[in-house]
Each structure stands twice: as structure tokens, then as C-alpha cells.
mmCIF file of C-alpha atoms in Angstrom:
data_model
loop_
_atom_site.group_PDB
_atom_site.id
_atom_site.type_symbol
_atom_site.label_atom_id
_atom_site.label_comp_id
_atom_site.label_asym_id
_atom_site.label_seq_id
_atom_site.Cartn_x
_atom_site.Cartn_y
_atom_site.Cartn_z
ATOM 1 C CA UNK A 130 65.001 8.572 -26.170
ATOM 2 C CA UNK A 131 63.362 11.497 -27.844
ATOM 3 C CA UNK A 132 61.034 14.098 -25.984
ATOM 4 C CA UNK A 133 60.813 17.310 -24.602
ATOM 5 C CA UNK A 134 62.951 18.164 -21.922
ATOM 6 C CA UNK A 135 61.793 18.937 -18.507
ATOM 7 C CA UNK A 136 62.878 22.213 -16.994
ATOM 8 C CA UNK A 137 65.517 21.338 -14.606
ATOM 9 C CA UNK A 138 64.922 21.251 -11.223
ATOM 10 C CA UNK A 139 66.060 23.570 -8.527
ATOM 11 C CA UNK A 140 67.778 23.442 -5.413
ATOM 12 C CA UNK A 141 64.592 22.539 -2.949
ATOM 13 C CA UNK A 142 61.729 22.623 -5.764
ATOM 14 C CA UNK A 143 59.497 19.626 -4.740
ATOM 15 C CA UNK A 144 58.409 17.314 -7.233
ATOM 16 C CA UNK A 145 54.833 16.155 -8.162
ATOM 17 C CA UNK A 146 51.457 18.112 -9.617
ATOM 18 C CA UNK A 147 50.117 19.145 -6.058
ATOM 19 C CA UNK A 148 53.891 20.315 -5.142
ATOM 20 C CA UNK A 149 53.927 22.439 -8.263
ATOM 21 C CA UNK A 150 50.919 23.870 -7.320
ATOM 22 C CA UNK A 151 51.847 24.172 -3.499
ATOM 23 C CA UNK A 152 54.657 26.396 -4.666
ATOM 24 C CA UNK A 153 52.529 28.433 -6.797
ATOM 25 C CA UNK A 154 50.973 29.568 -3.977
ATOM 26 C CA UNK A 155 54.258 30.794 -2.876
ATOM 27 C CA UNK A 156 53.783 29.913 1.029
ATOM 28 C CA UNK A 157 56.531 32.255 2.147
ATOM 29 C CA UNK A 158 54.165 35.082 1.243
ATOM 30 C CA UNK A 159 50.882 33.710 3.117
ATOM 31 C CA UNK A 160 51.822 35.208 6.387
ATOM 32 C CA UNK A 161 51.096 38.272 4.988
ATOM 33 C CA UNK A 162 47.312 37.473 4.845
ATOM 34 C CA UNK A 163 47.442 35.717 8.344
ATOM 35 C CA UNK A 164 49.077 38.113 10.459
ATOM 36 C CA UNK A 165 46.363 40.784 10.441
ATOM 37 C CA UNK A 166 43.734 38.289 11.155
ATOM 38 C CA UNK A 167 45.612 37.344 13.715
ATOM 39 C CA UNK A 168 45.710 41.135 14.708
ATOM 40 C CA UNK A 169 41.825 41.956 14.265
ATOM 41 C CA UNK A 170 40.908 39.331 15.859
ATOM 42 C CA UNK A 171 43.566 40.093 19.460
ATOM 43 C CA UNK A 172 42.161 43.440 19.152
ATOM 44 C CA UNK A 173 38.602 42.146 19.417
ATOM 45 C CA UNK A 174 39.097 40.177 21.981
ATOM 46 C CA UNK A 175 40.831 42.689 24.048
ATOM 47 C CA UNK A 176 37.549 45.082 23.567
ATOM 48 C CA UNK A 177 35.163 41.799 24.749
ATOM 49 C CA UNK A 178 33.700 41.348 21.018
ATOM 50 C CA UNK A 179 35.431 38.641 19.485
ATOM 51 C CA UNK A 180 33.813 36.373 17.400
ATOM 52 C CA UNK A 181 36.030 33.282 16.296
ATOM 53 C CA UNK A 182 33.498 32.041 13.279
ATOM 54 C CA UNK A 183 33.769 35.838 11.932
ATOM 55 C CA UNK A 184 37.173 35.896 12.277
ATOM 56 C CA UNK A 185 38.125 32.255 10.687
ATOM 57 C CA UNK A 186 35.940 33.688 7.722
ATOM 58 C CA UNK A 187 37.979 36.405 7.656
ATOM 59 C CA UNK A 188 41.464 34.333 7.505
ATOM 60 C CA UNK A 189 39.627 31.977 4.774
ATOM 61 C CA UNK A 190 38.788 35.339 2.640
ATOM 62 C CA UNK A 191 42.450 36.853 3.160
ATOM 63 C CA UNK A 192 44.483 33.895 2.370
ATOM 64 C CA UNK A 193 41.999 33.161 -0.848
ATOM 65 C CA UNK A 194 42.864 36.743 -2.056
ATOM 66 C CA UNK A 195 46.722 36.131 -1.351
ATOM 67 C CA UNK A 196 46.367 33.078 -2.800
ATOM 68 C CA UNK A 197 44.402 34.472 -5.569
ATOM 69 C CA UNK A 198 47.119 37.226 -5.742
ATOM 70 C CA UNK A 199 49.587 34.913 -5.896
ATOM 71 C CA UNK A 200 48.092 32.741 -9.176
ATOM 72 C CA UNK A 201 47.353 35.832 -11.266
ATOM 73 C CA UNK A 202 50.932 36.906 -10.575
ATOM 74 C CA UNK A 203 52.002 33.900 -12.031
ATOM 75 C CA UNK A 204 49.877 33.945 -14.826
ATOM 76 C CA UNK A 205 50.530 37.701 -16.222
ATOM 77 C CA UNK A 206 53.748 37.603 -15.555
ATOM 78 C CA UNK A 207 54.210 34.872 -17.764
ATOM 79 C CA UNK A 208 52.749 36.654 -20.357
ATOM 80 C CA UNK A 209 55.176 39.584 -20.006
ATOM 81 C CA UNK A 210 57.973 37.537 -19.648
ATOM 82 C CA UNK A 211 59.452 38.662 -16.750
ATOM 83 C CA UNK A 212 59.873 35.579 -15.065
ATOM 84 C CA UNK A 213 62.605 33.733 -17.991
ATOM 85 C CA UNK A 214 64.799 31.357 -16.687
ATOM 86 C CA UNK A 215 67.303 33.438 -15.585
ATOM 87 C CA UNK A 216 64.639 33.961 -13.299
ATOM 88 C CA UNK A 217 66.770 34.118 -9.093
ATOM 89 C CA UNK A 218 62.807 33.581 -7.230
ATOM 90 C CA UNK A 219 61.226 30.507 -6.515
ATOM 91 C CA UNK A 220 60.037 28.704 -9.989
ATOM 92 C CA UNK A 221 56.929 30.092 -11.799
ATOM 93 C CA UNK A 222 54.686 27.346 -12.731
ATOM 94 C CA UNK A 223 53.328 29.120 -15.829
ATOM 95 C CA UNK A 224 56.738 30.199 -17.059
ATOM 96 C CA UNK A 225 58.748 26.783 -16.837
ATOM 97 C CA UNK A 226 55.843 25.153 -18.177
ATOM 98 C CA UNK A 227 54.730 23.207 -15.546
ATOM 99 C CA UNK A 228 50.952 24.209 -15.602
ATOM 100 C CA UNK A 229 49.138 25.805 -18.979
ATOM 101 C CA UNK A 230 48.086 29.553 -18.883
ATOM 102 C CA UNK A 231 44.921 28.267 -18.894
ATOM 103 C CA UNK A 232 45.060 25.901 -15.699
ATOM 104 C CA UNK A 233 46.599 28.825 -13.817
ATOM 105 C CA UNK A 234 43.494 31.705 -14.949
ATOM 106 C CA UNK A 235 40.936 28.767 -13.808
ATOM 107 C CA UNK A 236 43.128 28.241 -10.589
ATOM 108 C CA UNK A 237 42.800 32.106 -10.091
ATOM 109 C CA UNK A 238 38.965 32.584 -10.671
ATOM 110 C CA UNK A 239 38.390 29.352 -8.176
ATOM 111 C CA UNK A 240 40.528 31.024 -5.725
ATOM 112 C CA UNK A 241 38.955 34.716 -5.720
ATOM 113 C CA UNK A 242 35.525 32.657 -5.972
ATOM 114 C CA UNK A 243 36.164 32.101 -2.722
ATOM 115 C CA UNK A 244 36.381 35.505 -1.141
ATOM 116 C CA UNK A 245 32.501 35.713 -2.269
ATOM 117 C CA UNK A 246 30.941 33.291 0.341
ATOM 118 C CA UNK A 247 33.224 34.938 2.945
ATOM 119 C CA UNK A 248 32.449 38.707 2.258
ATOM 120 C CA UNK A 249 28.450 37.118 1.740
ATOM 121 C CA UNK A 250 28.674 36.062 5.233
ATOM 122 C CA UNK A 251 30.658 38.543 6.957
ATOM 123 C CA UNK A 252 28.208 41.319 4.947
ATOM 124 C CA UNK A 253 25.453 39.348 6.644
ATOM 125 C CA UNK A 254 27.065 40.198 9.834
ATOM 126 C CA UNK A 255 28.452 43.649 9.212
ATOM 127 C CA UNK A 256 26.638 45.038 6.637
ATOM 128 C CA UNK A 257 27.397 46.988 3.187
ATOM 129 C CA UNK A 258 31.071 48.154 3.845
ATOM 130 C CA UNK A 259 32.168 43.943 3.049
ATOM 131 C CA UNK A 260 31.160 44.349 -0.161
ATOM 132 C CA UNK A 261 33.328 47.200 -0.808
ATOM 133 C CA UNK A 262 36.255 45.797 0.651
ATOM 134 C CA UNK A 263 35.946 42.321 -0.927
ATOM 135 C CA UNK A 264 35.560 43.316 -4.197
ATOM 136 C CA UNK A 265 38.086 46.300 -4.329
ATOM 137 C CA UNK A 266 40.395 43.374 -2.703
ATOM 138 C CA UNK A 267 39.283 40.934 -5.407
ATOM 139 C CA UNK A 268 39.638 43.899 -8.508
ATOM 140 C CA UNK A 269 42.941 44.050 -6.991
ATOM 141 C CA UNK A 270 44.154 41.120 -6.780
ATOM 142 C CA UNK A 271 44.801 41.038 -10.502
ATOM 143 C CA UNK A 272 45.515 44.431 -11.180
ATOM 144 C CA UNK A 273 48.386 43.734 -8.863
ATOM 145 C CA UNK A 274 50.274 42.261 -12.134
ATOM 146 C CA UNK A 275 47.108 42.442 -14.584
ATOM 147 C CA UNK A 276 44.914 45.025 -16.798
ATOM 148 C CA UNK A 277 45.727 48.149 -18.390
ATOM 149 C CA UNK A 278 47.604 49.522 -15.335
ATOM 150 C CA UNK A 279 49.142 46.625 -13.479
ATOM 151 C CA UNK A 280 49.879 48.268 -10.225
ATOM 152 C CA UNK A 281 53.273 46.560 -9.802
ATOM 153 C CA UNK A 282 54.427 47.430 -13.076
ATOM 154 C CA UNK A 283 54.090 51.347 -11.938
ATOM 155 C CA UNK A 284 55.865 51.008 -8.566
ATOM 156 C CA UNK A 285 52.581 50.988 -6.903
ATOM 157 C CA UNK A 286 52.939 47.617 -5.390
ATOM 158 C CA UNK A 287 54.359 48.866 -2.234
ATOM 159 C CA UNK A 288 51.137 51.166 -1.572
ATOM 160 C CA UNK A 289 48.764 48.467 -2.430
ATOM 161 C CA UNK A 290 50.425 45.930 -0.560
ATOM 162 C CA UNK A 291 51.430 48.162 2.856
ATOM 163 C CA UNK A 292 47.292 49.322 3.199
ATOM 164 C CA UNK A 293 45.506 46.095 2.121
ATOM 165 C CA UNK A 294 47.695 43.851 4.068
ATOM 166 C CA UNK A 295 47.810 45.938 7.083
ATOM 167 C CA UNK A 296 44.919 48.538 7.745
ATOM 168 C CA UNK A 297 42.436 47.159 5.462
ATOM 169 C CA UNK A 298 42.923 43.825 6.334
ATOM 170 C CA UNK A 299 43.177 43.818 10.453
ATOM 171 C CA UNK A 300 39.973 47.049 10.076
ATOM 172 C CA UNK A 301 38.039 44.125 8.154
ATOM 173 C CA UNK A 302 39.238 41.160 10.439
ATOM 174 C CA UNK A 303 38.268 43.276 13.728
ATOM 175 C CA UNK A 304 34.659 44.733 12.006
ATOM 176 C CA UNK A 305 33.703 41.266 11.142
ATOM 177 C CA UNK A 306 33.843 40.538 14.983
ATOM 178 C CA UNK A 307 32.501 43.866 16.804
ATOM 179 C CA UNK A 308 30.237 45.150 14.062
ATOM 180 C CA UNK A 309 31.441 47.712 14.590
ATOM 181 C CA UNK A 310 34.471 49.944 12.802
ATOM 182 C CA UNK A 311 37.413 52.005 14.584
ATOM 183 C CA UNK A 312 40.347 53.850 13.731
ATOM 184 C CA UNK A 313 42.455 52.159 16.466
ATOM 185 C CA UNK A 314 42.589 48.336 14.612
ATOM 186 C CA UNK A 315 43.155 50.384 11.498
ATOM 187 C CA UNK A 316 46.477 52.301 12.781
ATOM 188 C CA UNK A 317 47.659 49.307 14.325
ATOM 189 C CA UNK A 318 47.550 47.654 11.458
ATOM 190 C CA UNK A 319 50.326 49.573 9.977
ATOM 191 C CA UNK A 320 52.900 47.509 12.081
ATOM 192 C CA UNK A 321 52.149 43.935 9.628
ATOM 193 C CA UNK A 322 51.293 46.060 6.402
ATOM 194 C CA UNK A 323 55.132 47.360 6.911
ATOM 195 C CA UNK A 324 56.393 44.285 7.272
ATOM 196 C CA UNK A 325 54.094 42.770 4.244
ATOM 197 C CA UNK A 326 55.897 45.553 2.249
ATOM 198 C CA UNK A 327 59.487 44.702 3.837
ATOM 199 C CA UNK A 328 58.143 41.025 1.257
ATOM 200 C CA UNK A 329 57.844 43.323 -1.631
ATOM 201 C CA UNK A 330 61.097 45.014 -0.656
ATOM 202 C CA UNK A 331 62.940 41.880 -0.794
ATOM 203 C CA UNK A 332 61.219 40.441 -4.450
ATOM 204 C CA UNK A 333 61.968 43.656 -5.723
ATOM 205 C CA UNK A 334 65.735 43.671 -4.562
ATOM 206 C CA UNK A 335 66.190 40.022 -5.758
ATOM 207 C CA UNK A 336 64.676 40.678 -9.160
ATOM 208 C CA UNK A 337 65.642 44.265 -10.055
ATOM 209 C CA UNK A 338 67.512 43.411 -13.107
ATOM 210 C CA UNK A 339 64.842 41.307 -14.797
ATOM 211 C CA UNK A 340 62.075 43.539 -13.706
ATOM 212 C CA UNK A 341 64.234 46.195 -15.479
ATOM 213 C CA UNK A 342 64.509 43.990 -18.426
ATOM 214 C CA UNK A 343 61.534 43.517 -18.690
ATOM 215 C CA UNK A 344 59.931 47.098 -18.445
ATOM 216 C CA UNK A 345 58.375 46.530 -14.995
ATOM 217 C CA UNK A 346 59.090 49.431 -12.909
ATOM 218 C CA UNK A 347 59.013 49.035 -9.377
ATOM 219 C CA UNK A 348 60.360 50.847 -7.087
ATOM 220 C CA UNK A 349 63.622 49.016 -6.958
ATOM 221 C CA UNK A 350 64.055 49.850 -10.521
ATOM 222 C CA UNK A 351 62.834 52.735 -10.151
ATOM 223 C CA UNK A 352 64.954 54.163 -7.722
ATOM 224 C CA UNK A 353 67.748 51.570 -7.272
ATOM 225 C CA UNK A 354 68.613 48.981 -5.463
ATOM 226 C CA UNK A 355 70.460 50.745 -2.646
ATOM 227 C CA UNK A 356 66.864 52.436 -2.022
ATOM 228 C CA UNK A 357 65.286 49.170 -1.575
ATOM 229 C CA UNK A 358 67.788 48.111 0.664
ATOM 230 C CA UNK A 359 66.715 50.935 2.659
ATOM 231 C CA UNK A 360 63.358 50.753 2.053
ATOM 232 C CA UNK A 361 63.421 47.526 3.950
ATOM 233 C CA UNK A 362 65.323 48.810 6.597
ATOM 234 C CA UNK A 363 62.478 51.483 7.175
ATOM 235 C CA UNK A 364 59.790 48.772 6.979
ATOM 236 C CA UNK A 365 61.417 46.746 9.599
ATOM 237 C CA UNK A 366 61.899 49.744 12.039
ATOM 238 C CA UNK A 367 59.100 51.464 11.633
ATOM 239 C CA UNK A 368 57.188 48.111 12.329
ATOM 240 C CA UNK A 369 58.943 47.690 15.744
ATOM 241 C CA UNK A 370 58.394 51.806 16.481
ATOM 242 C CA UNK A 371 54.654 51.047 15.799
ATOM 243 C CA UNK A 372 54.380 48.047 18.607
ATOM 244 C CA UNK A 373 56.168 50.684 20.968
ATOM 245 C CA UNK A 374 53.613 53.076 20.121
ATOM 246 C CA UNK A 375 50.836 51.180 20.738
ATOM 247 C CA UNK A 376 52.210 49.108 24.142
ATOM 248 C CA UNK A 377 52.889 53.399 25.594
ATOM 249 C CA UNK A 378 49.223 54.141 24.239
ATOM 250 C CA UNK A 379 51.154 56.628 22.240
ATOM 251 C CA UNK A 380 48.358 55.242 18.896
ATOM 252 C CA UNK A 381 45.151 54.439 19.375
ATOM 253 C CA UNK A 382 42.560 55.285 22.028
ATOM 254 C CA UNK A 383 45.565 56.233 24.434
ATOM 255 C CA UNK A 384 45.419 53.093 26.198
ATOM 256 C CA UNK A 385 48.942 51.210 27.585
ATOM 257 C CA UNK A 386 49.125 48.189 26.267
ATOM 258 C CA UNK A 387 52.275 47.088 28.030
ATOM 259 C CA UNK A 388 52.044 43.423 26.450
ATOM 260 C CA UNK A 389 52.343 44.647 22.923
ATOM 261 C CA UNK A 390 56.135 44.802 23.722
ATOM 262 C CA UNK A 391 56.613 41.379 22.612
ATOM 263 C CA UNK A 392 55.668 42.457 19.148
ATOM 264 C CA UNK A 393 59.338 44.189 19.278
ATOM 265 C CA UNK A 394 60.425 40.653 19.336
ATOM 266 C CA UNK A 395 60.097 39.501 15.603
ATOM 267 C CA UNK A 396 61.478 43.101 14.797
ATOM 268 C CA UNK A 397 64.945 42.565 16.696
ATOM 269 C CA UNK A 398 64.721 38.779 15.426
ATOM 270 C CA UNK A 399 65.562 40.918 12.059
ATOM 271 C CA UNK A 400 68.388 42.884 13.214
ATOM 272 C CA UNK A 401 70.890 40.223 11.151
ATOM 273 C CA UNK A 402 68.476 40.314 8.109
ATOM 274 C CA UNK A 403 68.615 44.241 7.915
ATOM 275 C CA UNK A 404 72.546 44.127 8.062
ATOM 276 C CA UNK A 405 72.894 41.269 5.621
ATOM 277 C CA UNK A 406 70.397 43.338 3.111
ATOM 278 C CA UNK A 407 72.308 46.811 4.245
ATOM 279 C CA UNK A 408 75.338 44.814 3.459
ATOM 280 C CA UNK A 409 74.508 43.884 -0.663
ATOM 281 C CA UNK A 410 73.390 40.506 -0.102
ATOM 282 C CA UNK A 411 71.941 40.045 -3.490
ATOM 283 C CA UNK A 412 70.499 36.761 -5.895
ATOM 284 C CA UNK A 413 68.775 33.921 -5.103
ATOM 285 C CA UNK A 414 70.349 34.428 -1.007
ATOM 286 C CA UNK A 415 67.682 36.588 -0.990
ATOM 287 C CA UNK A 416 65.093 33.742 -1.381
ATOM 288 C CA UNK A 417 66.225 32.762 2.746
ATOM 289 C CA UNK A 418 65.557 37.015 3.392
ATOM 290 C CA UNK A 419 62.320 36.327 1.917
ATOM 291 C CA UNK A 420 61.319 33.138 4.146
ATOM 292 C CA UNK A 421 62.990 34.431 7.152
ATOM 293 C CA UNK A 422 60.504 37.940 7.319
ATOM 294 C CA UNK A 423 57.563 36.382 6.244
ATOM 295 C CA UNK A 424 58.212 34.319 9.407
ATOM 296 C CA UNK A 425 59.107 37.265 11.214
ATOM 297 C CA UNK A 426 55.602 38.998 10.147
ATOM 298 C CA UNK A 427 53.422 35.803 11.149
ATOM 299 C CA UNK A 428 55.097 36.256 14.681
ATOM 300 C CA UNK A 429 54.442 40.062 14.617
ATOM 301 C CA UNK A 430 50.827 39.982 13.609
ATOM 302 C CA UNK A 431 50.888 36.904 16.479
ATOM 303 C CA UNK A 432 52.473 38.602 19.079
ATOM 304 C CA UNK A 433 50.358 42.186 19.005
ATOM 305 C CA UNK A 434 47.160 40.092 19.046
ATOM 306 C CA UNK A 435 48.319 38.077 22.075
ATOM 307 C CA UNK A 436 49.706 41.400 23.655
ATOM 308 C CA UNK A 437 46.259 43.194 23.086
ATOM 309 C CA UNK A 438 44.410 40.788 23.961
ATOM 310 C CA UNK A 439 45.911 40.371 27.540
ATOM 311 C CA UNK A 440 46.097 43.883 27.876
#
């Protein structure tokens, strides 16, 4: 029987057209817009100003521009070829041909569409600054991988990632609510932007050879792979140094917050990852690294809400 052949299928791809585009999404990364949601809004209820329709806007807007992210990614990467079929990360639909360029640039304007409503609604509530955020976030988005200076291809991914999923992100989550902004939500939103970088860490470990092939320079290529082995190593450390810092009141408004300590948790759940990456576990092994923080980070941004918010 005559055709074209399918690309073949990997160990645990899921079959189907809403699979393929389930995947595209890439849901390991998601926690990286929920966590600091999950952190604003703790925060705000700790201070007495929490308001849950504000903050489930907020979680709508931050998983549309992850989501959004995650789509143009796919898309411009495809066009650089950096994702062949060597490729050792989940499958690309672009790349193995599983959805046209074109599907995936509509499926990336419908999903940044959505941040509008939510930064029209939480502008209604907290003014001017929303508009600023969104749209930088949105501009983003697709400069991550797209435009004249695609931020990952000049090692800038780490940066963008680390402040947009962690101080931007929890500062707009816990403005939303108070109406009101504060350098406290801000600094403790370090703690999931480092572990939202420890994700880029790990992509950038797994794929350092085609990256390099391909001329995109992050900071794996860059600098090595040994550094990015490190580099997660900080991420993860730092991230469990911040929760300490904020339970002692040592960040922030000087307040103990003794119930932040359970933030440490996810951190120390890590321990094994950190000596399996330390160790040179390389390929597609890295894929489990990769679920296994992004876990770690929903707990995180989970656990310092909870804490604050009982504190």
C-alpha cells in the first residue's frame, strides 16, 4: 500500500488530533504558570485582600501565555530546524508533521488572544500597570523563540523565564487581588521563578547538542553542559534558601512566617534529581528530570501560598 509514512511513534506519545495538541502544550511546563498564582494569591490572603475571581483571571492569563509560549516555540523552532528527528524532547507537532505551520501560528494568536480579556478585566480592577505587563508578557511570548532577536537563541531565556515566571507573575497575581503593589510578593517570587528556570536548565542540558547544531545559543551551549548541570543545582538551592528566608522574615516586610517551611519540602524532594543531573545523566532520561521538577515547582508555589496564608 502506497502513502506517506507516519512519523513513528514514541515511547508514551498519545495518539489522536486533541492528544497531539495536548502535548503541544507541553503540560510538564504548565506548573510554571500555576505556581505563582498559587503564590500571589497565599500572599493575599495572608494580608486579608484576596480576591478569588481576580486571582482565577490571573491563572487563566498565565497559563494562556505559557500556553501561548509553548505554541510559538513549536512553531519557530520548526522553522529553524532545531527540533529534527534526532530530536531527545517530547515530539514537536510542527516538526514531525503532525499539525501545519499554519494550524500552529492560528493556535498561538487564539491562545495569546486570551490574555486580552484577562489583563481587560484585571486593568478594570487595578488599573494601567495590566496593560504593561500583559502585553510585554504577550510581546514575549514569541520573542522567546521568534523575531529578530529570539531571546532563547541569545542565552537570554534563563532571564526571561526566572523574572516573568516568578516576580512578575506572583507581583501581578497578588496586585490583581489587593490593588495594590508591594515589593514583598515580588521577592518572594524569586523562590518559583528559580525553579521555572531549573525547567530551562534541564531543556537546555537535554538538547545542548542540537541547539549547538543548530546555532541556538543558550546558555548550555554557551557555557557547557557541566555549567548547566550546575546551574540547576543553584536553582534548586537557592529556591529552598528563599522559603527559609521568608519563613525567618529574613525577605520581605520582616515578618516570621514559620509555615513557609514546608516550601523546603519540594526542594529536598529534589535532592536525588540534583545528584542524578550532578552525576551526567544525559538524553531523553532527562525528559523524567523535566516532569519530576515541574512537579516539584507546582508543590513549591503550593506550599508558600498555604504557608503564608496561615501565617
Amino acid at each position: 500500500m502506497s502513502g506517506t509514512a507516519l512519523p513513528a511513534q514514541r515511547p508514551g506519545q498519545r495518539e489522536g488530533a486533541l492528544a497531539v495538541w495536548l502535548d503541544a502544550m507541553r503540560p510538564k511546563t504548565l506548573p510554571a504558570a500555576a505556581a505563582p498564582v498559587l503564590l500571589g494569591t497565599g500572599v493575599a490572603w495572608g494580608e486579608g485582600v484576596a480576591h478569588i475571581p481576580s486571582a482565577i483571571v490571573a491563572l487563566v492569563g498565565a497559563l494562556a501565555i505559557q500556553v501561548g509560549c509553548n505554541f510559538a516555540n513549536d512553531f519557530f523552532d520548526a522553522r529553524t530546524g532545531v527540533d529534527g528527528p534526532e530530536r531527545l524532547g517530547p515530539v514537536r507537532a510542527v516538526s514531525a508533521g503532525l499539525v501545519t505551520p499554519r494550524a500552529m501560528a492560528i493556535a498561538t494568536a487564539i491562545a495569546l488572544a486570551l490574555v486580552v480579556p484577562c489583563v481587560a478585566y484585571l486593568t478594570w480592577r487595578g488599573g494601567w500597570p495590566f496593560v504593561a505587563i500583559g502585553m510585554a508578557a504577550i510581546v514575549l511570548a514569541i520573542a522567546y523563540t521568534g523575531g529578530p532577536f529570539p531571546l532563547a537563541y541569545l542565552g537570554l531565556g534563563d532571564i526571561f523565564v526566572l523574572v516573568f515566571f516568578g516576580p512578575v507573575a506572583v507581583l501581578w497575581t497578588y496586585a490583581a487581588q489587593a490593588q495594590a503593589w508591594s515589593w514583598t510578593p515580588a521577592l518572594a517570587g524569586l523562590g518559583p521563578g528559580l525553579l521555572a528556570t531549573a525547567l530551562i536548565c534541564v531543556n537546555n542540558l537535554r538538547d545542548v547538542d542540537g541547539d549547538r547544531a543548530a546555532g541556538k545559543r543558550t546558555l548550555a551551549v554557551k557555557f557547557g553542559a557541566a555549567f548547566a548541570r550546575l546551574e540547576y543545582l543553584f536553582c534548586v538551592v537557592a529556591a529552598g534558601a528563599l522559603a527559609l528566608a521568608v519563613a525567618t522574615g529574613a525577605v520581605g516586610d520582616g515578618t516570621a512566617r514559620p509555615w513557609v517551611l514546608a516550601a523546603l519540602a519540594p526542594c529536598a524532594w529534589l535532592a536525588p534529581t540534583c545528584a542524578s543531573v550532578l552525576g551526567g545523566l544525559g538524553g531523553r532520561a532527562l525528559n523524567a528530570v523535566l516532569g519530576r521538577t515541574g512537579r516539584a515547582l507546582f508543590m513549591y508555589g503550593a506550599l508558600m501560598g498555604l504557608g503564608w496564608a496561615m501565617s
